[in-house]
Amino acid sequence: MTADVIARLYDEHAPALRRYLARRIGPETADDLVAETFLTAMTRHAGYDPERAPIRPWLYGIATNLLRRHLRQERRRYQATARLAARNLPGANHDGLVADRVDADARVRALAAALATLSGPDLDVLLLTSWAGLDSNEVGEAQGIPVGTVRSRLHRVRKSLRTCQGGSDAPTVD
């Protein structure tokens, strides 16, 4: 292909190729890919057979292949950057974080289910102790029950919650 033929093809097809690429990847990169498309067309013109297909689909094929290659390279760069960033962050283990989050969500659901099964008086004792920060004597006074009853209810509730949380090793609710 002569320079005149390439110039004519560029003038005729570059604007449409640029619009196509810009919609897919943005205007700045589209300009680079259009230039690379015509550079590739110049170097591979021997492989083009005008009898098989018009030049327009051939150019779009080149542009699409270059776009795919660019996107693959960009994705690899982002993945490499993410891997480096993950290595540099202390404790940044995505799989571990996801597993921890899933485990925490399961524990919260189990705790909510266990709390839902508590009787009104047991729940009152637990909430007055843990949320309001009252001691056993204050809870007894607030509920009009003996301190021993408060302590036995609180013991029963905590034991029930520990069981729901996976045994006695689970943290207690204070």
XYZ file of N, CA and C in Angstrom:
522
model
N 0.851 -1.178 0.000
C 0.000 0.000 0.000
C 0.888 1.229 0.000
N 0.522 2.141 -0.832
C 1.283 3.389 -0.904
C 0.803 4.344 0.179
N 1.593 5.380 0.392
C 1.236 6.384 1.393
C -0.067 7.079 1.026
N -0.297 7.305 -0.289
C -1.540 7.949 -0.722
C -2.758 7.079 -0.417
N -2.621 5.772 -0.635
C -3.732 4.848 -0.359
C -4.024 4.825 1.138
N -2.985 4.754 1.959
C -3.167 4.749 3.416
C -3.806 6.056 3.866
N -3.353 7.183 3.325
C -3.923 8.481 3.691
C -5.403 8.538 3.325
N -5.751 8.027 2.137
C -7.153 8.030 1.708
C -7.988 7.130 2.616
N -7.470 5.933 2.931
C -8.181 5.021 3.828
C -8.346 5.637 5.221
N -7.304 6.302 5.675
C -7.361 6.937 6.990
C -8.441 8.009 7.001
N -8.423 8.887 6.010
C -9.424 9.956 5.943
C -10.839 9.399 5.870
N -11.001 8.303 5.160
C -12.326 7.728 4.954
C -12.821 6.936 6.169
N -11.961 6.188 6.831
C -12.408 5.250 7.867
C -12.021 5.622 9.302
N -11.035 6.463 9.493
C -10.565 6.768 10.849
C -11.643 7.388 11.739
N -12.447 8.351 11.248
C -13.452 8.934 12.144
C -14.454 7.900 12.684
N -14.927 7.005 11.819
C -15.882 5.985 12.269
C -15.208 4.982 13.209
N -13.974 4.592 12.899
C -13.234 3.690 13.786
C -13.015 4.334 15.156
N -12.692 5.620 15.147
C -12.463 6.326 16.405
C -13.736 6.362 17.244
N -14.878 6.647 16.612
C -16.152 6.663 17.352
C -16.443 5.292 17.960
N -16.232 4.257 17.162
C -16.454 2.887 17.629
C -15.576 2.583 18.844
N -14.309 2.888 18.741
C -13.379 2.599 19.833
C -13.621 3.498 21.044
N -13.946 4.764 20.800
C -14.173 5.697 21.904
C -15.370 5.267 22.744
N -16.394 4.739 22.102
C -17.553 4.250 22.860
C -17.176 3.066 23.737
N -16.187 2.328 23.330
C -15.814 1.129 24.081
C -14.722 1.378 25.117
N -13.872 2.370 24.876
C -12.717 2.499 25.773
C -12.370 3.934 26.161
N -12.975 4.910 25.549
C -12.653 6.297 25.862
C -11.873 6.951 24.742
N -11.984 8.277 24.623
C -11.406 8.982 23.473
C -9.880 8.969 23.396
N -9.198 9.073 24.529
C -7.732 9.138 24.477
C -7.135 7.836 23.957
N -7.582 6.750 24.505
C -7.069 5.453 24.076
C -7.542 5.134 22.672
N -8.738 5.599 22.319
C -9.265 5.356 20.967
C -8.336 5.958 19.919
N -7.830 7.161 20.167
C -6.903 7.786 19.214
C -5.672 6.907 18.998
N -5.130 6.392 20.092
C -3.953 5.522 19.983
C -4.268 4.251 19.208
N -5.427 3.666 19.487
C -5.788 2.417 18.816
C -6.102 2.625 17.341
N -6.661 3.776 16.976
C -6.898 4.066 15.550
C -5.557 4.142 14.826
N -4.607 4.858 15.414
C -3.283 4.961 14.795
C -2.642 3.580 14.677
N -2.769 2.781 15.723
C -2.189 1.441 15.689
C -2.904 0.552 14.668
N -4.207 0.776 14.497
C -4.967 0.009 13.498
C -4.408 0.252 12.105
N -4.158 1.511 11.773
C -3.640 1.815 10.436
C -2.182 1.399 10.286
N -1.424 1.449 11.351
C -0.053 0.947 11.302
C -0.061 -0.558 11.030
N -0.936 -1.267 11.711
C -1.065 -2.713 11.487
C -1.538 -2.991 10.068
N -2.490 -2.204 9.583
C -2.990 -2.395 8.212
C -1.866 -2.205 7.199
N -0.993 -1.217 7.452
C 0.130 -0.988 6.538
C 1.087 -2.176 6.533
N 1.343 -2.732 7.712
C 2.317 -3.824 7.781
C 1.733 -5.161 7.340
N 0.422 -5.282 7.388
C -0.208 -6.557 7.026
C -1.007 -6.477 5.729
N -0.774 -5.454 4.952
C -1.589 -5.286 3.739
C -1.449 -6.464 2.780
N -0.356 -7.186 2.879
C -0.180 -8.344 1.992
C -1.186 -9.442 2.329
N -1.643 -9.475 3.588
C -2.612 -10.490 3.997
C -4.048 -10.118 3.679
N -4.257 -8.911 3.186
C -5.618 -8.472 2.879
C -5.987 -8.862 1.454
N -7.146 -9.494 1.315
C -7.646 -9.916 0.007
C -8.933 -9.150 -0.279
N -8.879 -8.136 -1.170
C -10.081 -7.340 -1.452
C -11.213 -8.159 -2.080
N -10.895 -9.306 -2.648
C -11.923 -10.167 -3.239
C -12.765 -10.848 -2.153
N -12.142 -11.091 -0.998
C -12.840 -11.785 0.094
C -13.783 -10.876 0.852
N -13.340 -9.683 1.149
C -14.156 -8.765 1.947
C -13.723 -7.335 1.676
N -14.651 -6.406 1.855
C -14.279 -4.993 1.729
C -13.287 -4.598 2.826
N -12.654 -3.470 2.653
C -11.609 -3.048 3.592
C -12.179 -2.618 4.944
N -13.393 -2.089 4.944
C -13.989 -1.607 6.195
C -14.057 -2.716 7.254
N -14.640 -3.896 6.967
C -14.659 -4.956 7.984
C -13.255 -5.417 8.389
N -12.331 -5.396 7.451
C -10.958 -5.785 7.756
C -10.356 -4.823 8.777
N -10.564 -3.514 8.572
C -10.051 -2.516 9.509
C -10.718 -2.656 10.883
N -12.026 -2.889 10.880
C -12.725 -3.075 12.158
C -12.245 -4.341 12.870
N -11.925 -5.361 12.118
C -11.368 -6.577 12.719
C -10.036 -6.302 13.383
N -9.185 -5.548 12.686
C -7.886 -5.180 13.271
C -8.107 -4.350 14.533
N -8.994 -3.347 14.440
C -9.255 -2.468 15.587
C -9.800 -3.255 16.777
N -10.708 -4.178 16.509
C -11.286 -4.979 17.592
C -10.238 -5.871 18.241
N -9.387 -6.477 17.442
C -8.312 -7.303 18.008
C -7.347 -6.473 18.844
N -7.020 -5.283 18.368
C -6.139 -4.402 19.141
C -6.814 -3.964 20.441
N -8.108 -3.698 20.368
C -8.858 -3.318 21.564
C -8.840 -4.453 22.590
N -9.092 -5.656 22.134
C -9.056 -6.810 23.048
C -7.682 -6.963 23.688
N -6.649 -6.822 22.880
C -5.293 -6.939 23.416
C -5.038 -5.852 24.458
N -5.462 -4.636 24.147
C -5.288 -3.526 25.084
C -6.026 -3.801 26.400
N -7.265 -4.281 26.310
C -8.043 -4.559 27.517
C -7.413 -5.682 28.342
N -6.891 -6.699 27.679
C -6.198 -7.783 28.397
C -4.979 -7.237 29.135
N -4.199 -6.416 28.435
C -3.000 -5.848 29.062
C -3.376 -4.952 30.237
N -4.422 -4.161 30.057
C -4.860 -3.271 31.126
C -5.344 -4.079 32.333
N -6.109 -5.124 32.070
C -6.592 -5.984 33.151
C -5.413 -6.610 33.889
N -4.406 -7.073 33.167
C -3.216 -7.660 33.813
C -2.494 -6.629 34.676
N -2.401 -5.401 34.169
C -1.751 -4.344 34.959
C -2.524 -4.084 36.246
N -3.855 -3.991 36.142
C -4.668 -3.756 37.333
C -4.555 -4.912 38.321
N -4.548 -6.134 37.811
C -4.418 -7.294 38.693
C -3.059 -7.303 39.380
N -2.021 -6.972 38.632
C -0.681 -6.926 39.226
C -0.609 -5.832 40.284
N -1.193 -4.685 39.998
C -1.214 -3.590 40.967
C -1.983 -3.997 42.214
N -3.109 -4.656 42.025
C -3.906 -5.101 43.168
C -3.145 -6.125 44.002
N -2.435 -7.029 43.332
C -1.645 -8.021 44.072
C -0.547 -7.339 44.876
N 0.122 -6.366 44.270
C 1.177 -5.651 44.986
C 0.603 -4.877 46.157
N -0.524 -4.231 45.936
C -1.153 -3.473 47.018
C -1.574 -4.402 48.148
N -2.084 -5.567 47.800
C -2.508 -6.527 48.823
C -1.314 -7.022 49.631
N -0.182 -7.187 48.981
C 1.020 -7.635 49.701
C 1.533 -6.557 50.638
N 1.364 -5.300 50.249
C 1.906 -4.203 51.039
C 1.010 -3.798 52.194
N -0.257 -4.203 52.171
C -1.146 -3.871 53.273
C -1.025 -4.938 54.351
N -0.830 -4.521 55.586
C -0.726 -5.527 56.638
C -2.058 -6.255 56.810
N -1.999 -7.580 56.713
C -3.193 -8.389 56.920
C -4.212 -8.312 55.803
N -3.820 -7.821 54.639
C -4.779 -7.673 53.547
C -4.882 -8.973 52.770
N -5.660 -9.877 53.275
C -5.886 -11.157 52.615
C -7.359 -11.208 52.271
N -7.667 -10.949 51.005
C -9.069 -10.828 50.597
C -9.867 -12.079 50.922
N -9.339 -13.253 50.595
C -10.073 -14.489 50.878
C -10.317 -14.638 52.372
N -9.319 -14.317 53.146
C -9.472 -14.395 54.595
C -10.492 -13.404 55.110
N -10.481 -12.188 54.543
C -11.449 -11.182 54.956
C -12.863 -11.603 54.599
N -13.030 -12.159 53.409
C -14.357 -12.620 52.993
C -14.825 -13.744 53.900
N -13.944 -14.695 54.171
C -14.308 -15.816 55.046
C -14.659 -15.319 56.443
N -13.886 -14.357 56.954
C -14.180 -13.793 58.269
C -15.538 -13.111 58.278
N -15.821 -12.387 57.203
C -17.101 -11.681 57.122
C -18.273 -12.661 57.051
N -18.129 -13.702 56.256
C -19.177 -14.721 56.156
C -19.378 -15.390 57.508
N -18.271 -15.704 58.188
C -18.345 -16.325 59.507
C -19.028 -15.389 60.501
N -18.669 -14.108 60.460
C -19.284 -13.135 61.367
C -20.777 -13.004 61.095
N -21.154 -12.972 59.824
C -22.577 -12.884 59.480
C -23.342 -14.092 60.004
N -22.757 -15.270 59.889
C -23.412 -16.483 60.386
C -23.566 -16.420 61.904
N -22.549 -15.913 62.581
C -22.624 -15.794 64.043
C -23.678 -14.791 64.462
N -23.785 -13.687 63.742
C -24.805 -12.684 64.064
C -26.200 -13.270 63.870
N -26.396 -14.014 62.775
C -27.708 -14.643 62.546
C -28.035 -15.638 63.656
N -27.043 -16.422 64.065
C -27.268 -17.393 65.141
C -27.588 -16.678 66.449
N -26.890 -15.585 66.724
C -27.147 -14.820 67.941
C -28.539 -14.200 67.910
N -28.922 -13.639 66.769
C -30.261 -13.049 66.641
C -31.339 -14.105 66.849
N -31.126 -15.290 66.302
C -32.095 -16.378 66.487
C -32.171 -16.778 67.957
N -31.024 -16.837 68.620
C -31.006 -17.200 70.039
C -31.696 -16.130 70.879
N -31.459 -14.877 70.580
C -32.116 -13.797 71.317
C -33.626 -13.829 71.113
N -34.047 -14.195 69.922
C -35.481 -14.253 69.623
C -36.186 -15.338 70.428
N -35.451 -16.352 70.871
C -36.078 -17.439 71.641
C -36.148 -17.131 73.135
N -35.489 -16.078 73.588
C -35.488 -15.773 75.018
C -36.861 -15.283 75.465
N -37.209 -15.670 76.693
C -38.462 -15.174 77.261
C -38.297 -13.704 77.611
N -39.390 -13.008 77.774
C -39.354 -11.583 78.104
C -38.521 -11.266 79.324
N -38.749 -11.954 80.482
C -37.957 -11.656 81.681
C -36.463 -11.944 81.506
N -36.128 -13.043 80.807
C -34.711 -13.361 80.572
C -34.063 -12.303 79.688
N -34.758 -11.890 78.644
C -34.230 -10.866 77.741
C -34.055 -9.542 78.474
N -35.026 -9.193 79.333
C -34.918 -7.949 80.108
C -33.675 -7.958 80.986
N -33.422 -9.074 81.661
C -32.238 -9.179 82.523
C -30.969 -9.014 81.693
N -30.917 -9.687 80.560
C -29.732 -9.597 79.700
C -29.511 -8.167 79.211
N -30.551 -7.530 78.711
C -30.395 -6.187 78.155
C -30.100 -5.146 79.228
N -30.719 -5.282 80.386
C -30.419 -4.342 81.469
C -28.973 -4.483 81.933
N -28.466 -5.702 81.887
C -27.077 -5.940 82.290
C -26.098 -5.485 81.215
N -26.342 -5.905 79.968
C -25.358 -5.649 78.916
C -25.497 -4.268 78.286
N -26.701 -3.822 78.017
C -26.856 -2.535 77.344
C -26.917 -1.371 78.325
N -27.685 -1.541 79.404
C -27.824 -0.437 80.362
C -26.673 -0.395 81.351
N -25.937 -1.510 81.469
C -24.781 -1.539 82.356
C -25.140 -1.653 83.827
N -26.344 -2.133 84.132
C -26.743 -2.292 85.526
C -26.111 -3.546 86.107
N -25.805 -3.500 87.410
C -25.314 -4.716 88.060
C -26.515 -5.539 88.530
N -26.249 -6.704 89.070
C -27.332 -7.622 89.456
C -28.283 -6.998 90.469
N -27.741 -6.253 91.443
C -28.599 -5.603 92.445
C -29.532 -4.590 91.787
N -28.991 -3.791 90.867
C -29.807 -2.772 90.199
C -30.877 -3.407 89.310
N -30.520 -4.493 88.622
C -31.493 -5.189 87.775
C -32.610 -5.746 88.656
N -32.234 -6.348 89.801
C -33.237 -6.878 90.730
C -34.188 -5.789 91.183
N -33.650 -4.625 91.512
C -34.492 -3.512 91.944
C -35.391 -3.045 90.804
N -34.822 -2.940 89.603
C -35.604 -2.470 88.457
C -36.723 -3.443 88.101
N -36.484 -4.736 88.266
C -37.465 -5.747 87.875
C -38.340 -6.205 89.049
N -37.953 -5.827 90.240
C -38.720 -6.259 91.410
C -38.538 -7.738 91.691
N -37.328 -8.268 91.449
C -37.045 -9.686 91.693
C -35.792 -9.792 92.555
N -35.621 -10.910 93.242
C -34.428 -11.084 94.072
C -33.145 -11.154 93.232
N -32.051 -10.765 93.824
C -30.750 -10.768 93.165
C -30.391 -12.175 92.706
N -30.709 -13.183 93.492
C -30.413 -14.566 93.111
C -31.138 -14.954 91.825
N -32.364 -14.467 91.647
C -33.126 -14.752 90.431
C -32.469 -14.066 89.236
N -32.009 -12.844 89.438
C -31.315 -12.119 88.365
C -30.091 -12.908 87.928
N -29.307 -13.360 88.897
C -28.070 -14.081 88.575
C -28.358 -15.418 87.891
N -29.378 -16.130 88.345
C -29.690 -17.418 87.715
C -30.213 -17.207 86.295
N -31.038 -16.184 86.076
C -31.518 -15.892 84.714
C -30.352 -15.500 83.809
N -29.489 -14.655 84.331
C -28.348 -14.203 83.537
C -27.427 -15.374 83.201
N -27.206 -16.258 84.156
C -26.373 -17.439 83.896
C -27.009 -18.310 82.815
N -28.320 -18.552 82.918
C -29.029 -19.388 81.949
C -28.979 -18.764 80.551
N -29.174 -17.453 80.452
C -29.152 -16.754 79.158
C -27.756 -16.808 78.545
N -26.746 -16.542 79.323
C -25.370 -16.569 78.802
C -24.977 -17.964 78.342
N -25.377 -18.969 79.113
C -25.087 -20.352 78.727
C -25.777 -20.684 77.406
N -27.015 -20.263 77.265
C -27.765 -20.501 76.027
C -27.097 -19.800 74.844
N -26.660 -18.577 75.039
C -26.011 -17.819 73.961
C -24.655 -18.419 73.598
N -23.901 -18.882 74.601
C -22.618 -19.539 74.312
C -22.832 -20.791 73.482
N -23.860 -21.546 73.799
C -24.172 -22.760 73.040
C -24.506 -22.407 71.596
N -25.293 -21.365 71.404
C -25.647 -20.939 70.040
C -24.440 -20.415 69.276
N -23.476 -19.876 69.989
C -22.291 -19.312 69.346
C -21.207 -20.350 69.108
N -21.461 -21.586 69.438
C -20.492 -22.628 69.117
C -19.759 -23.184 70.302
N -20.312 -23.074 71.471
C -19.679 -23.708 72.621
C -19.182 -22.712 73.629
N -18.493 -23.223 74.625
C -18.053 -22.391 75.736
C -16.867 -21.503 75.389
N -16.210 -21.753 74.246
C -15.067 -20.927 73.856
C -15.499 -19.609 73.239
N -16.775 -19.521 72.858
C -17.257 -18.302 72.215
C -17.293 -17.182 73.238
N -17.100 -15.942 72.780
C -17.136 -14.826 73.714
C -18.507 -14.715 74.369
N -18.513 -14.300 75.604
C -19.775 -14.167 76.323
C -20.350 -12.785 76.117
N -21.634 -12.683 76.331
C -22.318 -11.397 76.254
C -22.375 -10.850 77.660
N -21.773 -9.705 77.883
C -21.757 -9.104 79.225
C -22.755 -8.002 79.333
